[in-house]
């Protein structure tokens, strides 16, 4: 199953906001994100140990690929941990190198910048694996923006599979807190897996009812996403949810299936998921399938919550 979008709800909302940085701390004015370029590698990129892409489908490309991603909803104000785990492809087509290049910064929300164009940033991380080398090498350029600074977190780590670089982004934008960070530390076991299956099944039953059922079931998640972009819940749903999942979208949710899913923890042990995630859908216009990337956490009263 190849997802239509590996990232959800991060692009369309950036059309809201002024054309100048009248108040860079205001998320409605500001797009916080990343320029990324990949070739011949797979990248597991995590913010606060939450994968940016579908855990079943890491970001990757056989040949050169680059884009700009708006990631307001992945971050909170203050310090955020970011890890880049790069796994080189076993085979590379002749003439293509193996690299990963990520640059973090913010820009006016109404802009649509080209990847790695001439604008301010906080940190630029490059990874390159030379021909016949056993390990890749990271190089880092630190800059700074008024409300975004970066520092390296720990040492560069190498394993038999790939290489990892960790950094901390200190964000001064007015982004909402991540409620799940106040959740319980989880211990994976058979009981938790049964509970998680119940949570996903319940959520699937709601979203399979249609657009209204989906909005009701995912209200906490959508509300936090909207706040991260400085817009109302109604605006967020109209610009980001309706085009993909509205009545005219041609998207249908597939039957609930956990036959190939297993329990995994993220968020430094505070988030749980079944991977592959069983909230799968098909869009006839694209002729492809995807999955909603929804994690669960348990609050201090012991109740399961949708990530927000």
Coordinates of C-alpha atoms in Angstrom, one line a residue:
X1 CA 0.0 0.0 0.0
X2 CA 1.5 3.3 -1.1
X3 CA 0.1 6.4 0.7
X4 CA -1.3 9.3 -1.2
X5 CA 0.2 11.7 1.3
X6 CA 3.0 10.7 3.7
X7 CA 2.3 14.0 5.5
X8 CA -1.2 15.1 6.4
X9 CA -2.5 18.6 6.9
X10 CA 0.7 20.6 6.4
X11 CA 0.5 22.3 3.1
X12 CA -2.9 23.9 2.2
X13 CA -3.2 25.8 5.5
X14 CA -0.1 27.8 4.6
X15 CA -2.2 29.9 2.2
X16 CA -3.5 31.8 5.2
X17 CA -1.5 34.7 6.6
X18 CA -0.1 38.0 5.5
X19 CA 2.6 38.4 2.9
X20 CA 5.0 40.1 5.4
X21 CA 6.3 39.0 8.7
X22 CA 4.2 41.5 10.7
X23 CA 4.4 39.3 13.8
X24 CA 6.7 36.4 13.4
X25 CA 5.6 34.9 16.7
X26 CA 2.0 34.5 15.3
X27 CA 1.6 31.1 13.6
X28 CA -1.0 32.6 11.3
X29 CA 1.8 34.7 9.9
X30 CA 4.5 32.1 10.0
X31 CA 5.3 28.8 8.4
X32 CA 7.8 26.7 10.3
X33 CA 9.2 23.9 8.3
X34 CA 11.9 22.2 6.4
X35 CA 13.6 22.1 3.0
X36 CA 14.5 18.5 2.2
X37 CA 16.5 16.8 -0.5
X38 CA 17.0 13.1 -0.7
X39 CA 18.7 10.7 -3.2
X40 CA 19.4 7.0 -2.8
X41 CA 18.4 6.9 0.9
X42 CA 15.5 6.4 3.3
X43 CA 15.0 9.0 6.0
X44 CA 13.2 8.5 9.3
X45 CA 12.6 12.0 10.5
X46 CA 11.1 12.5 14.0
X47 CA 10.1 15.5 16.0
X48 CA 9.9 14.7 19.7
X49 CA 10.2 11.1 18.6
X50 CA 7.1 11.2 16.5
X51 CA 7.6 10.2 12.8
X52 CA 6.8 13.0 10.3
X53 CA 6.0 10.4 7.7
X54 CA 4.1 7.1 7.9
X55 CA 6.3 4.7 10.0
X56 CA 5.6 2.1 7.4
X57 CA 6.9 4.3 4.6
X58 CA 9.9 6.4 5.5
X59 CA 10.7 9.4 3.4
X60 CA 12.9 8.3 0.5
X61 CA 13.9 8.5 -3.1
X62 CA 16.0 6.4 -5.5
X63 CA 17.0 9.5 -7.5
X64 CA 17.2 13.2 -6.6
X65 CA 14.1 14.6 -4.9
X66 CA 13.5 17.8 -3.1
X67 CA 10.6 19.7 -1.6
X68 CA 9.6 22.2 1.2
X69 CA 7.4 21.0 4.0
X70 CA 5.4 23.2 6.4
X71 CA 5.5 21.5 9.9
X72 CA 3.8 23.9 12.4
X73 CA 1.7 21.1 13.8
X74 CA 4.7 18.9 14.6
X75 CA 6.2 21.4 17.0
X76 CA 5.4 23.2 20.3
X77 CA 6.8 26.4 21.7
X78 CA 10.1 25.9 23.5
X79 CA 12.6 23.0 23.0
X80 CA 11.8 20.2 20.6
X81 CA 14.0 17.3 19.8
X82 CA 14.6 16.3 16.1
X83 CA 16.3 13.2 14.9
X84 CA 17.3 12.3 11.3
X85 CA 18.0 8.6 10.8
X86 CA 19.4 7.9 7.4
X87 CA 19.5 4.4 5.8
X88 CA 21.3 4.2 2.5
X89 CA 19.6 2.2 -0.3
X90 CA 21.5 -1.0 -1.0
X91 CA 21.6 -0.2 -4.7
X92 CA 21.8 3.1 -6.5
X93 CA 21.3 3.8 -10.2
X94 CA 24.5 4.9 -12.0
X95 CA 25.1 8.6 -11.8
X96 CA 23.0 9.2 -8.7
X97 CA 24.7 10.0 -5.4
X98 CA 23.4 9.1 -1.9
X99 CA 22.6 12.0 0.3
X100 CA 20.1 13.6 2.7
X101 CA 19.9 17.4 3.1
X102 CA 17.5 19.1 5.6
X103 CA 17.3 22.8 6.5
X104 CA 15.0 24.0 9.2
X105 CA 13.6 27.6 9.4
X106 CA 10.5 29.7 9.2
X107 CA 9.1 32.1 6.5
X108 CA 6.0 34.2 5.8
X109 CA 3.0 31.9 5.8
X110 CA 1.6 33.1 2.5
X111 CA 4.9 32.5 0.7
X112 CA 5.6 29.3 -1.4
X113 CA 9.4 29.1 -1.3
X114 CA 11.5 26.9 -3.4
X115 CA 13.6 24.3 -1.6
X116 CA 16.9 25.8 -0.4
X117 CA 16.4 29.2 -1.9
X118 CA 18.1 32.3 -0.4
X119 CA 16.2 32.9 2.9
X120 CA 17.0 32.7 6.6
X121 CA 17.2 29.4 8.4
X122 CA 18.3 28.0 11.8
X123 CA 20.2 24.9 10.9
X124 CA 21.3 23.1 7.8
X125 CA 22.2 19.4 8.1
X126 CA 23.7 17.4 5.2
X127 CA 24.5 13.7 5.0
X128 CA 26.5 12.2 2.2
X129 CA 27.7 8.6 1.6
X130 CA 30.7 8.5 -0.7
X131 CA 31.1 5.6 -3.1
X132 CA 32.5 2.5 -1.4
X133 CA 32.3 4.2 2.0
X134 CA 30.9 2.1 4.9
X135 CA 29.5 5.1 6.8
X136 CA 28.1 8.4 5.7
X137 CA 29.2 11.8 7.1
X138 CA 27.1 14.6 8.5
X139 CA 28.0 18.3 8.1
X140 CA 26.1 21.0 9.9
X141 CA 25.8 24.7 9.4
X142 CA 24.3 26.8 12.2
X143 CA 22.6 30.1 11.5
X144 CA 19.8 31.6 13.6
X145 CA 16.5 33.3 13.3
X146 CA 15.0 35.6 15.9
X147 CA 12.5 32.9 17.1
X148 CA 14.3 29.8 16.1
X149 CA 17.7 28.5 17.3
X150 CA 19.3 25.1 17.0
X151 CA 21.9 23.0 18.8
X152 CA 23.3 19.5 18.4
X153 CA 21.8 17.0 20.8
X154 CA 24.3 14.2 21.7
X155 CA 26.7 12.5 19.3
X156 CA 26.3 11.3 15.8
X157 CA 25.4 7.6 16.0
X158 CA 26.0 4.8 13.5
X159 CA 24.5 1.4 13.4
X160 CA 24.7 -1.5 10.9
X161 CA 21.6 -0.1 9.2
X162 CA 22.4 3.6 9.0
X163 CA 23.4 6.8 10.7
X164 CA 21.6 9.2 13.0
X165 CA 21.9 12.9 13.9
X166 CA 20.1 14.5 16.7
X167 CA 19.4 18.2 17.3
X168 CA 17.3 20.5 19.5
X169 CA 15.2 23.3 18.0
X170 CA 14.2 26.1 20.5
X171 CA 11.1 27.7 19.1
X172 CA 9.8 31.1 20.1
X173 CA 6.7 31.1 17.9
X174 CA 3.3 31.0 19.7
X175 CA 2.6 27.4 19.0
X176 CA 0.1 25.4 21.2
X177 CA 1.4 22.8 23.7
X178 CA 1.4 19.1 22.8
X179 CA -1.1 17.6 25.3
X180 CA 0.2 14.0 24.8
X181 CA 3.5 15.1 26.4
X182 CA 1.7 15.1 29.7
X183 CA 0.6 11.5 29.3
X184 CA 1.6 8.3 31.1
X185 CA 4.8 6.4 30.2
X186 CA 3.5 3.3 28.5
X187 CA 4.7 -0.3 28.8
X188 CA 3.9 -2.4 25.7
X189 CA 2.2 -5.7 26.5
X190 CA -0.7 -7.9 25.4
X191 CA -3.2 -5.9 27.4
X192 CA -2.2 -2.6 25.8
X193 CA -2.4 -4.2 22.4
X194 CA -6.0 -5.3 23.0
X195 CA -6.9 -1.8 24.3
X196 CA -5.2 -0.1 21.3
X197 CA -7.1 -2.4 18.9
X198 CA -10.3 -1.3 20.5
X199 CA -9.4 2.4 20.2
X200 CA -8.5 2.1 16.5
X201 CA -11.7 0.0 15.9
X202 CA -13.8 2.6 17.6
X203 CA -12.2 5.5 15.7
X204 CA -12.5 3.6 12.4
X205 CA -16.3 3.1 13.0
X206 CA -16.7 6.8 13.4
X207 CA -14.7 8.0 10.4
X208 CA -16.2 5.3 8.2
X209 CA -19.6 7.0 8.8
X210 CA -18.5 9.9 6.6
X211 CA -17.2 13.4 6.8
X212 CA -19.2 14.5 9.8
X213 CA -18.3 11.4 11.8
X214 CA -14.6 11.9 11.0
X215 CA -14.7 15.6 12.1
X216 CA -16.4 14.6 15.4
X217 CA -14.1 11.8 16.2
X218 CA -10.9 13.7 15.4
X219 CA -12.0 17.0 16.9
X220 CA -9.1 17.2 19.5
X221 CA -6.5 16.4 16.8
X222 CA -8.0 18.9 14.3
X223 CA -8.3 21.6 16.9
X224 CA -4.7 21.4 17.9
X225 CA -3.6 21.3 14.2
X226 CA -5.7 24.4 13.5
X227 CA -4.2 26.3 16.5
X228 CA -0.7 25.4 15.3
X229 CA -1.4 27.3 12.1
X230 CA -3.2 30.2 13.8
X231 CA -6.6 29.5 12.2
X232 CA -10.1 28.5 13.3
X233 CA -11.1 24.9 13.4
X234 CA -13.7 25.7 10.6
X235 CA -11.0 27.2 8.4
X236 CA -8.7 24.2 9.0
X237 CA -11.4 21.7 8.1
X238 CA -12.4 23.6 5.0
X239 CA -8.9 24.0 3.6
X240 CA -7.3 20.7 4.7
X241 CA -9.8 18.0 5.5
X242 CA -12.7 18.6 3.1
X243 CA -10.6 18.5 -0.1
X244 CA -9.3 15.0 0.8
X245 CA -12.1 13.5 2.8
X246 CA -15.2 15.6 2.0
X247 CA -18.4 14.2 0.4
X248 CA -17.2 15.2 -3.1
X249 CA -13.6 13.9 -2.7
X250 CA -14.1 10.4 -3.8
X251 CA -12.3 9.0 -0.8
X252 CA -13.6 5.9 1.0
X253 CA -12.3 4.3 4.1
X254 CA -11.4 0.6 3.7
X255 CA -12.5 -2.2 6.1
X256 CA -10.7 -2.4 9.4
X257 CA -7.8 -4.7 9.2
X258 CA -5.1 -5.3 11.8
X259 CA -3.8 -8.6 10.4
X260 CA -0.4 -7.2 9.7
X261 CA -0.2 -4.6 12.4
X262 CA 2.0 -4.6 15.5
X263 CA 2.2 -2.5 18.6
X264 CA 4.9 0.2 18.6
X265 CA 5.7 3.1 21.0
X266 CA 6.7 6.6 20.0
X267 CA 6.9 10.0 21.7
X268 CA 9.6 8.7 24.0
X269 CA 7.2 6.1 25.4
X270 CA 4.1 8.2 25.7
X271 CA 2.5 7.4 22.3
X272 CA 1.3 4.1 21.0
X273 CA 0.3 3.0 17.5
X274 CA -0.5 -0.1 15.5
X275 CA 1.8 -0.2 12.5
X276 CA 0.8 -0.4 9.7
X277 CA -1.9 1.9 10.9
X278 CA -5.4 0.4 10.2
X279 CA -7.2 3.7 9.3
X280 CA -6.7 3.1 5.6
X281 CA -8.5 4.8 2.7
X282 CA -8.7 4.8 -1.0
X283 CA -9.1 7.9 -3.3
X284 CA -10.4 7.0 -6.7
X285 CA -9.2 10.2 -8.3
X286 CA -5.6 9.3 -7.5
X287 CA -6.1 5.5 -7.7
X288 CA -4.0 5.1 -4.6
X289 CA -4.4 4.2 -0.9
X290 CA -3.2 5.9 2.2
X291 CA -3.5 5.8 6.0
X292 CA -4.4 8.4 8.6
X293 CA -1.4 8.8 10.9
X294 CA -3.1 8.7 14.3
X295 CA -1.3 7.9 17.6
X296 CA -2.9 7.3 21.0
X297 CA -1.8 8.3 24.5
X298 CA -3.1 7.6 28.0
X299 CA -3.8 10.6 30.2
X300 CA -3.1 10.6 34.0
X301 CA -6.6 9.3 34.7
X302 CA -5.9 6.2 32.6
X303 CA -8.1 7.2 29.6
X304 CA -6.9 6.7 26.1
X305 CA -6.8 9.9 24.0
X306 CA -6.1 10.7 20.3
X307 CA -2.9 12.6 19.7
X308 CA -3.2 16.3 20.1

